[in-house]
Tab-separated table of C-alpha atoms in Angstrom:
chain	number	residue	atom	x	y	z
A	1	UNK	CA	48.907	-7.164	39.321
A	2	UNK	CA	52.058	-7.670	37.203
A	3	UNK	CA	51.946	-6.826	33.499
A	4	UNK	CA	54.286	-8.258	30.845
A	5	UNK	CA	55.583	-5.350	28.750
A	6	UNK	CA	57.540	-7.533	26.329
A	7	UNK	CA	60.773	-9.540	26.106
A	8	UNK	CA	60.535	-10.913	29.641
A	9	UNK	CA	60.076	-7.492	31.259
A	10	UNK	CA	57.304	-7.131	33.873
A	11	UNK	CA	56.030	-4.048	35.699
A	12	UNK	CA	53.467	-3.416	38.447
A	13	UNK	CA	50.239	-2.735	36.594
A	14	UNK	CA	48.720	-1.059	39.668
A	15	UNK	CA	51.260	1.816	39.397
A	16	UNK	CA	50.612	2.684	35.777
A	17	UNK	CA	49.309	6.237	35.256
A	18	UNK	CA	49.362	6.385	31.382
A	19	UNK	CA	50.473	4.396	28.323
A	20	UNK	CA	51.488	6.857	25.497
A	21	UNK	CA	52.710	6.585	21.976
A	22	UNK	CA	56.269	8.047	21.729
A	23	UNK	CA	55.695	9.848	18.367
A	24	UNK	CA	54.670	13.338	19.522
A	25	UNK	CA	57.339	15.945	20.147
A	26	UNK	CA	56.274	16.605	23.783
A	27	UNK	CA	56.595	12.935	24.594
A	28	UNK	CA	60.035	12.815	22.986
A	29	UNK	CA	61.100	15.735	25.219
A	30	UNK	CA	59.621	13.954	28.237
A	31	UNK	CA	61.657	10.761	27.416
A	32	UNK	CA	64.876	12.797	26.882
A	33	UNK	CA	64.353	14.675	30.132
A	34	UNK	CA	63.747	11.395	32.021
A	35	UNK	CA	66.885	9.934	30.479
A	36	UNK	CA	68.868	12.957	31.555
A	37	UNK	CA	67.484	12.808	35.163
A	38	UNK	CA	67.953	8.987	35.364
A	39	UNK	CA	64.259	8.270	35.802
A	40	UNK	CA	63.773	6.406	32.470
A	41	UNK	CA	63.804	2.619	32.454
A	42	UNK	CA	64.511	1.190	29.015
A	43	UNK	CA	62.780	-2.186	28.640
A	44	UNK	CA	62.989	-2.279	24.835
A	45	UNK	CA	65.946	-4.725	24.680
A	46	UNK	CA	67.505	-2.650	21.893
A	47	UNK	CA	64.381	-2.489	19.745
A	48	UNK	CA	62.349	0.576	18.699
A	49	UNK	CA	60.372	2.258	21.447
A	50	UNK	CA	56.681	1.946	20.643
A	51	UNK	CA	55.187	2.958	23.995
A	52	UNK	CA	56.044	5.108	26.952
A	53	UNK	CA	54.580	4.009	30.306
A	54	UNK	CA	54.278	6.708	32.927
A	55	UNK	CA	54.374	5.352	36.496
A	56	UNK	CA	53.041	6.799	39.797
A	57	UNK	CA	56.475	7.621	41.129
A	58	UNK	CA	57.285	9.861	38.170
A	59	UNK	CA	59.533	7.447	36.346
A	60	UNK	CA	58.821	6.293	32.799
A	61	UNK	CA	59.238	2.866	31.295
A	62	UNK	CA	60.019	2.445	27.525
A	63	UNK	CA	58.572	-0.651	25.827
A	64	UNK	CA	58.871	-2.163	22.384
A	65	UNK	CA	55.171	-3.191	22.477
A	66	UNK	CA	52.376	-0.987	21.134
A	67	UNK	CA	50.312	0.927	23.672
A	68	UNK	CA	47.149	-0.978	22.649
A	69	UNK	CA	48.845	-4.342	23.399
A	70	UNK	CA	49.914	-3.226	26.884
A	71	UNK	CA	46.493	-1.724	27.570
A	72	UNK	CA	44.816	-5.007	26.470
A	73	UNK	CA	47.082	-7.015	28.804
A	74	UNK	CA	46.236	-4.656	31.713
A	75	UNK	CA	42.463	-4.868	30.908
A	76	UNK	CA	42.591	-8.660	30.556
A	77	UNK	CA	44.255	-8.977	34.011
A	78	UNK	CA	41.539	-6.768	35.542
A	79	UNK	CA	38.726	-8.733	33.885
A	80	UNK	CA	40.220	-12.015	35.197
A	81	UNK	CA	39.495	-10.901	38.731
A	82	UNK	CA	42.706	-9.086	39.613
A	83	UNK	CA	40.971	-5.927	40.788
A	84	UNK	CA	42.809	-2.615	40.573
A	85	UNK	CA	44.018	-1.527	44.010
A	86	UNK	CA	44.753	2.118	44.528
């Protein structure tokens, strides 16, 4: 299942591990570490980061949408019959 994370950016919803708010200091360190290692994908299109999406492969995706918005989109796709496949 593909999930729109804002501004025309789409990710594989089956590979999402967590959707986190970027405000806490440990998450800020996680983002900086991922940027340094090259495993961060910035999908904010120059806007403020409002959510950090952790993926199965260890990379993180930065989005300008709120975590609740992305979670609702994932849940709506699952409830429409696109079952989660592990």
